[in-house]
Amino acid sequence: MDSSNLIIDLILIKIIMWLRCLHESLLEYSGHVPVLRVLRVIIIRLTAHAITSPRHALRRPSRISRIDIQLVFVMEFISKILSSRNAWIGLNDGDREGEWKWVDGTPLNTGFWGNGEPNSAVGDEDCVVIHGNTDPVRNWYDYPCHYQIIWICEKTVI
């Protein structure tokens, strides 16, 4: 096996995931993606504060989502499913203003920020939501963490 096939297989193992509903109603997408073969995506229906979301996910076999730049097709699907709603993702700058990190502590490399975002428009906006029905590669907005919004978890299939 040459190194490019090995890299593709390693990426495939990392990327095949579920965005999992924590309560009953599941919405699933299974499709063939060029190079990546199969992807399963599930959106959460539970409404919660951004700061309580990680605790809920830790009690389940899943974690708050961390959306990598390689997953533009996931962003496109999520944007369509959310319609005009918003959903929390596991990104915040609560430790230090302007230093965006995922809930696992990984710093943000590349984001899908909306125009003019992040901007702390209403004050203390330390958490990030995805806006549905907008440009999927420019649909992240900073929001106050105490707002009650649905949120997205992911689960590794393999």
mmCIF file of C-alpha atoms in Angstrom:
data_model
loop_
_atom_site.group_PDB
_atom_site.id
_atom_site.type_symbol
_atom_site.label_atom_id
_atom_site.label_comp_id
_atom_site.label_asym_id
_atom_site.label_seq_id
_atom_site.Cartn_x
_atom_site.Cartn_y
_atom_site.Cartn_z
ATOM 1 C CA MET A 1 0.000 0.000 0.000
ATOM 2 C CA ASP A 2 1.507 3.312 -0.996
ATOM 3 C CA SER A 3 1.594 6.229 1.422
ATOM 4 C CA SER A 4 -1.181 8.199 -0.316
ATOM 5 C CA ASN A 5 -3.631 5.282 0.109
ATOM 6 C CA LEU A 6 -2.600 4.929 3.747
ATOM 7 C CA ILE A 7 -3.193 8.648 4.328
ATOM 8 C CA ILE A 8 -6.611 8.444 2.648
ATOM 9 C CA ASP A 9 -7.522 5.432 4.810
ATOM 10 C CA LEU A 10 -6.403 7.226 7.984
ATOM 11 C CA ILE A 11 -8.421 10.297 7.018
ATOM 12 C CA LEU A 12 -11.396 8.042 6.236
ATOM 13 C CA ILE A 13 -11.230 6.456 9.686
ATOM 14 C CA LYS A 14 -11.087 9.898 11.315
ATOM 15 C CA ILE A 15 -13.851 11.457 9.241
ATOM 16 C CA ILE A 16 -16.512 8.742 9.267
ATOM 17 C CA MET A 17 -18.622 10.007 12.139
ATOM 18 C CA TRP A 18 -22.102 10.467 13.432
ATOM 19 C CA LEU A 19 -23.540 13.730 14.563
ATOM 20 C CA ARG A 20 -25.810 12.006 17.002
ATOM 21 C CA CYS A 21 -29.192 12.875 18.481
ATOM 22 C CA LEU A 22 -29.103 12.527 22.262
ATOM 23 C CA HIS A 23 -32.852 12.092 22.563
ATOM 24 C CA GLU A 24 -35.074 9.934 20.378
ATOM 25 C CA SER A 25 -35.726 11.592 17.019
ATOM 26 C CA LEU A 26 -32.794 11.000 14.695
ATOM 27 C CA LEU A 27 -32.165 12.485 11.312
ATOM 28 C CA GLU A 28 -29.631 10.495 9.332
ATOM 29 C CA TYR A 29 -27.872 11.000 6.041
ATOM 30 C CA SER A 30 -25.948 8.204 4.377
ATOM 31 C CA GLY A 31 -24.278 9.008 1.138
ATOM 32 C CA HIS A 32 -21.266 8.368 -0.973
ATOM 33 C CA VAL A 33 -18.662 11.078 -0.847
ATOM 34 C CA PRO A 34 -15.800 11.160 -3.364
ATOM 35 C CA VAL A 35 -12.675 9.628 -1.810
ATOM 36 C CA LEU A 36 -14.328 9.346 1.596
ATOM 37 C CA ARG A 37 -16.834 6.676 0.529
ATOM 38 C CA VAL A 38 -19.610 6.714 3.181
ATOM 39 C CA LEU A 39 -20.637 9.316 5.765
ATOM 40 C CA ARG A 40 -23.371 9.160 8.390
ATOM 41 C CA VAL A 41 -24.652 12.394 9.879
ATOM 42 C CA ILE A 42 -27.216 12.871 12.646
ATOM 43 C CA ILE A 43 -28.450 16.182 14.068
ATOM 44 C CA ILE A 44 -29.343 16.775 17.718
ATOM 45 C CA ARG A 45 -32.806 17.789 18.853
ATOM 46 C CA LEU A 46 -31.961 18.637 22.484
ATOM 47 C CA THR A 47 -31.938 22.318 23.383
ATOM 48 C CA ALA A 48 -29.277 23.384 25.875
ATOM 49 C CA HIS A 49 -26.927 26.164 26.873
ATOM 50 C CA ALA A 50 -23.533 25.953 25.192
ATOM 51 C CA ILE A 51 -21.833 25.615 28.569
ATOM 52 C CA THR A 52 -23.967 22.639 29.646
ATOM 53 C CA SER A 53 -23.699 20.820 26.298
ATOM 54 C CA PRO A 54 -20.308 19.188 26.970
ATOM 55 C CA ARG A 55 -21.625 17.668 30.200
ATOM 56 C CA HIS A 56 -24.555 16.072 28.350
ATOM 57 C CA ALA A 57 -22.279 14.713 25.641
ATOM 58 C CA LEU A 58 -19.855 13.246 28.167
ATOM 59 C CA ARG A 59 -22.676 11.130 29.622
ATOM 60 C CA ARG A 60 -23.284 9.647 26.173
ATOM 61 C CA PRO A 61 -21.025 7.800 23.731
ATOM 62 C CA SER A 62 -20.439 11.029 21.812
ATOM 63 C CA ARG A 63 -18.783 14.422 22.113
ATOM 64 C CA ILE A 64 -19.535 17.982 21.093
ATOM 65 C CA SER A 65 -18.677 18.478 17.455
ATOM 66 C CA ARG A 66 -15.345 19.719 16.197
ATOM 67 C CA ILE A 67 -15.704 20.537 12.527
ATOM 68 C CA ASP A 68 -12.507 20.249 10.523
ATOM 69 C CA ILE A 69 -11.828 22.137 7.311
ATOM 70 C CA GLN A 70 -11.844 18.812 5.419
ATOM 71 C CA LEU A 71 -15.542 18.441 6.210
ATOM 72 C CA VAL A 72 -17.029 21.139 3.984
ATOM 73 C CA PHE A 73 -19.573 18.604 2.710
ATOM 74 C CA VAL A 74 -20.687 18.030 6.324
ATOM 75 C CA MET A 75 -21.120 21.792 6.755
ATOM 76 C CA GLU A 76 -23.253 21.902 3.601
ATOM 77 C CA PHE A 77 -25.487 19.079 4.849
ATOM 78 C CA ILE A 78 -25.860 20.542 8.355
ATOM 79 C CA SER A 79 -26.732 23.956 6.934
ATOM 80 C CA LYS A 80 -29.556 22.464 4.846
ATOM 81 C CA ILE A 81 -30.915 20.373 7.724
ATOM 82 C CA LEU A 82 -30.909 23.259 10.192
ATOM 83 C CA SER A 83 -33.037 25.268 7.771
ATOM 84 C CA SER A 84 -33.311 28.695 9.433
ATOM 85 C CA ARG A 85 -32.318 27.446 12.918
ATOM 86 C CA ASN A 86 -28.993 27.721 14.734
ATOM 87 C CA ALA A 87 -26.990 25.008 16.500
ATOM 88 C CA TRP A 88 -24.106 25.121 18.966
ATOM 89 C CA ILE A 89 -20.766 23.655 17.964
ATOM 90 C CA GLY A 90 -18.005 22.957 20.462
ATOM 91 C CA LEU A 91 -16.003 26.134 19.853
ATOM 92 C CA ASN A 92 -15.453 29.027 22.272
ATOM 93 C CA ASP A 93 -13.046 31.739 23.376
ATOM 94 C CA GLY A 94 -14.041 31.617 27.036
ATOM 95 C CA ASP A 95 -10.473 31.237 28.332
ATOM 96 C CA ARG A 96 -9.008 34.177 26.426
ATOM 97 C CA GLU A 97 -10.848 36.628 24.188
ATOM 98 C CA GLY A 98 -10.095 35.993 20.522
ATOM 99 C CA GLU A 99 -8.366 32.624 21.074
ATOM 100 C CA TRP A 100 -10.936 30.170 19.745
ATOM 101 C CA LYS A 101 -10.617 26.570 20.957
ATOM 102 C CA TRP A 102 -12.654 23.396 20.596
ATOM 103 C CA VAL A 103 -14.007 21.773 23.753
ATOM 104 C CA ASP A 104 -11.150 19.255 23.626
ATOM 105 C CA GLY A 105 -8.657 22.163 23.877
ATOM 106 C CA THR A 106 -7.538 22.070 20.241
ATOM 107 C CA PRO A 107 -7.025 25.580 18.831
ATOM 108 C CA LEU A 108 -9.082 26.617 15.813
ATOM 109 C CA ASN A 109 -7.007 26.568 12.623
ATOM 110 C CA THR A 110 -9.528 27.575 9.976
ATOM 111 C CA GLY A 111 -13.098 28.681 10.563
ATOM 112 C CA PHE A 112 -16.295 29.141 8.598
ATOM 113 C CA TRP A 113 -17.038 32.607 10.018
ATOM 114 C CA GLY A 114 -19.913 34.679 8.678
ATOM 115 C CA ASN A 115 -19.172 38.163 7.342
ATOM 116 C CA GLY A 116 -17.880 40.405 10.128
ATOM 117 C CA GLU A 117 -17.672 37.542 12.627
ATOM 118 C CA PRO A 118 -16.660 37.030 15.328
ATOM 119 C CA ASN A 119 -17.757 40.438 16.575
ATOM 120 C CA SER A 120 -19.201 40.216 20.118
ATOM 121 C CA ALA A 121 -22.115 42.341 18.842
ATOM 122 C CA VAL A 122 -24.243 41.957 21.990
ATOM 123 C CA GLY A 123 -21.380 41.891 24.472
ATOM 124 C CA ASP A 124 -20.023 38.650 25.868
ATOM 125 C CA GLU A 125 -20.227 36.272 22.878
ATOM 126 C CA ASP A 126 -17.815 33.463 23.734
ATOM 127 C CA CYS A 127 -19.525 30.495 22.043
ATOM 128 C CA VAL A 128 -20.176 29.653 18.387
ATOM 129 C CA VAL A 129 -23.304 28.620 16.494
ATOM 130 C CA ILE A 130 -23.890 27.450 12.944
ATOM 131 C CA HIS A 131 -26.638 29.389 11.154
ATOM 132 C CA GLY A 132 -28.750 27.168 8.937
ATOM 133 C CA ASN A 133 -29.758 28.135 5.401
ATOM 134 C CA THR A 134 -26.724 30.348 4.860
ATOM 135 C CA ASP A 135 -23.503 29.915 2.927
ATOM 136 C CA PRO A 136 -22.146 26.684 4.492
ATOM 137 C CA VAL A 137 -18.560 27.905 4.481
ATOM 138 C CA ARG A 138 -19.453 31.270 6.070
ATOM 139 C CA ASN A 139 -22.080 30.344 8.656
ATOM 140 C CA TRP A 140 -20.365 30.528 12.067
ATOM 141 C CA TYR A 141 -21.419 33.311 14.437
ATOM 142 C CA ASP A 142 -20.309 34.104 17.966
ATOM 143 C CA TYR A 143 -23.183 34.065 20.479
ATOM 144 C CA PRO A 144 -23.626 34.439 24.228
ATOM 145 C CA CYS A 145 -23.137 30.989 25.759
ATOM 146 C CA HIS A 146 -26.299 31.167 27.894
ATOM 147 C CA TYR A 147 -28.715 31.181 24.906
ATOM 148 C CA GLN A 148 -30.759 27.978 24.610
ATOM 149 C CA ILE A 149 -30.162 26.521 21.149
ATOM 150 C CA ILE A 150 -29.979 22.989 19.762
ATOM 151 C CA TRP A 151 -26.478 21.572 19.545
ATOM 152 C CA ILE A 152 -24.483 19.056 17.567
ATOM 153 C CA CYS A 153 -22.504 16.058 18.808
ATOM 154 C CA GLU A 154 -20.331 13.671 16.887
ATOM 155 C CA LYS A 155 -19.579 10.000 17.375
ATOM 156 C CA THR A 156 -16.814 8.049 15.702
ATOM 157 C CA VAL A 157 -18.231 5.011 13.928
ATOM 158 C CA ILE A 158 -15.011 3.025 13.774
#
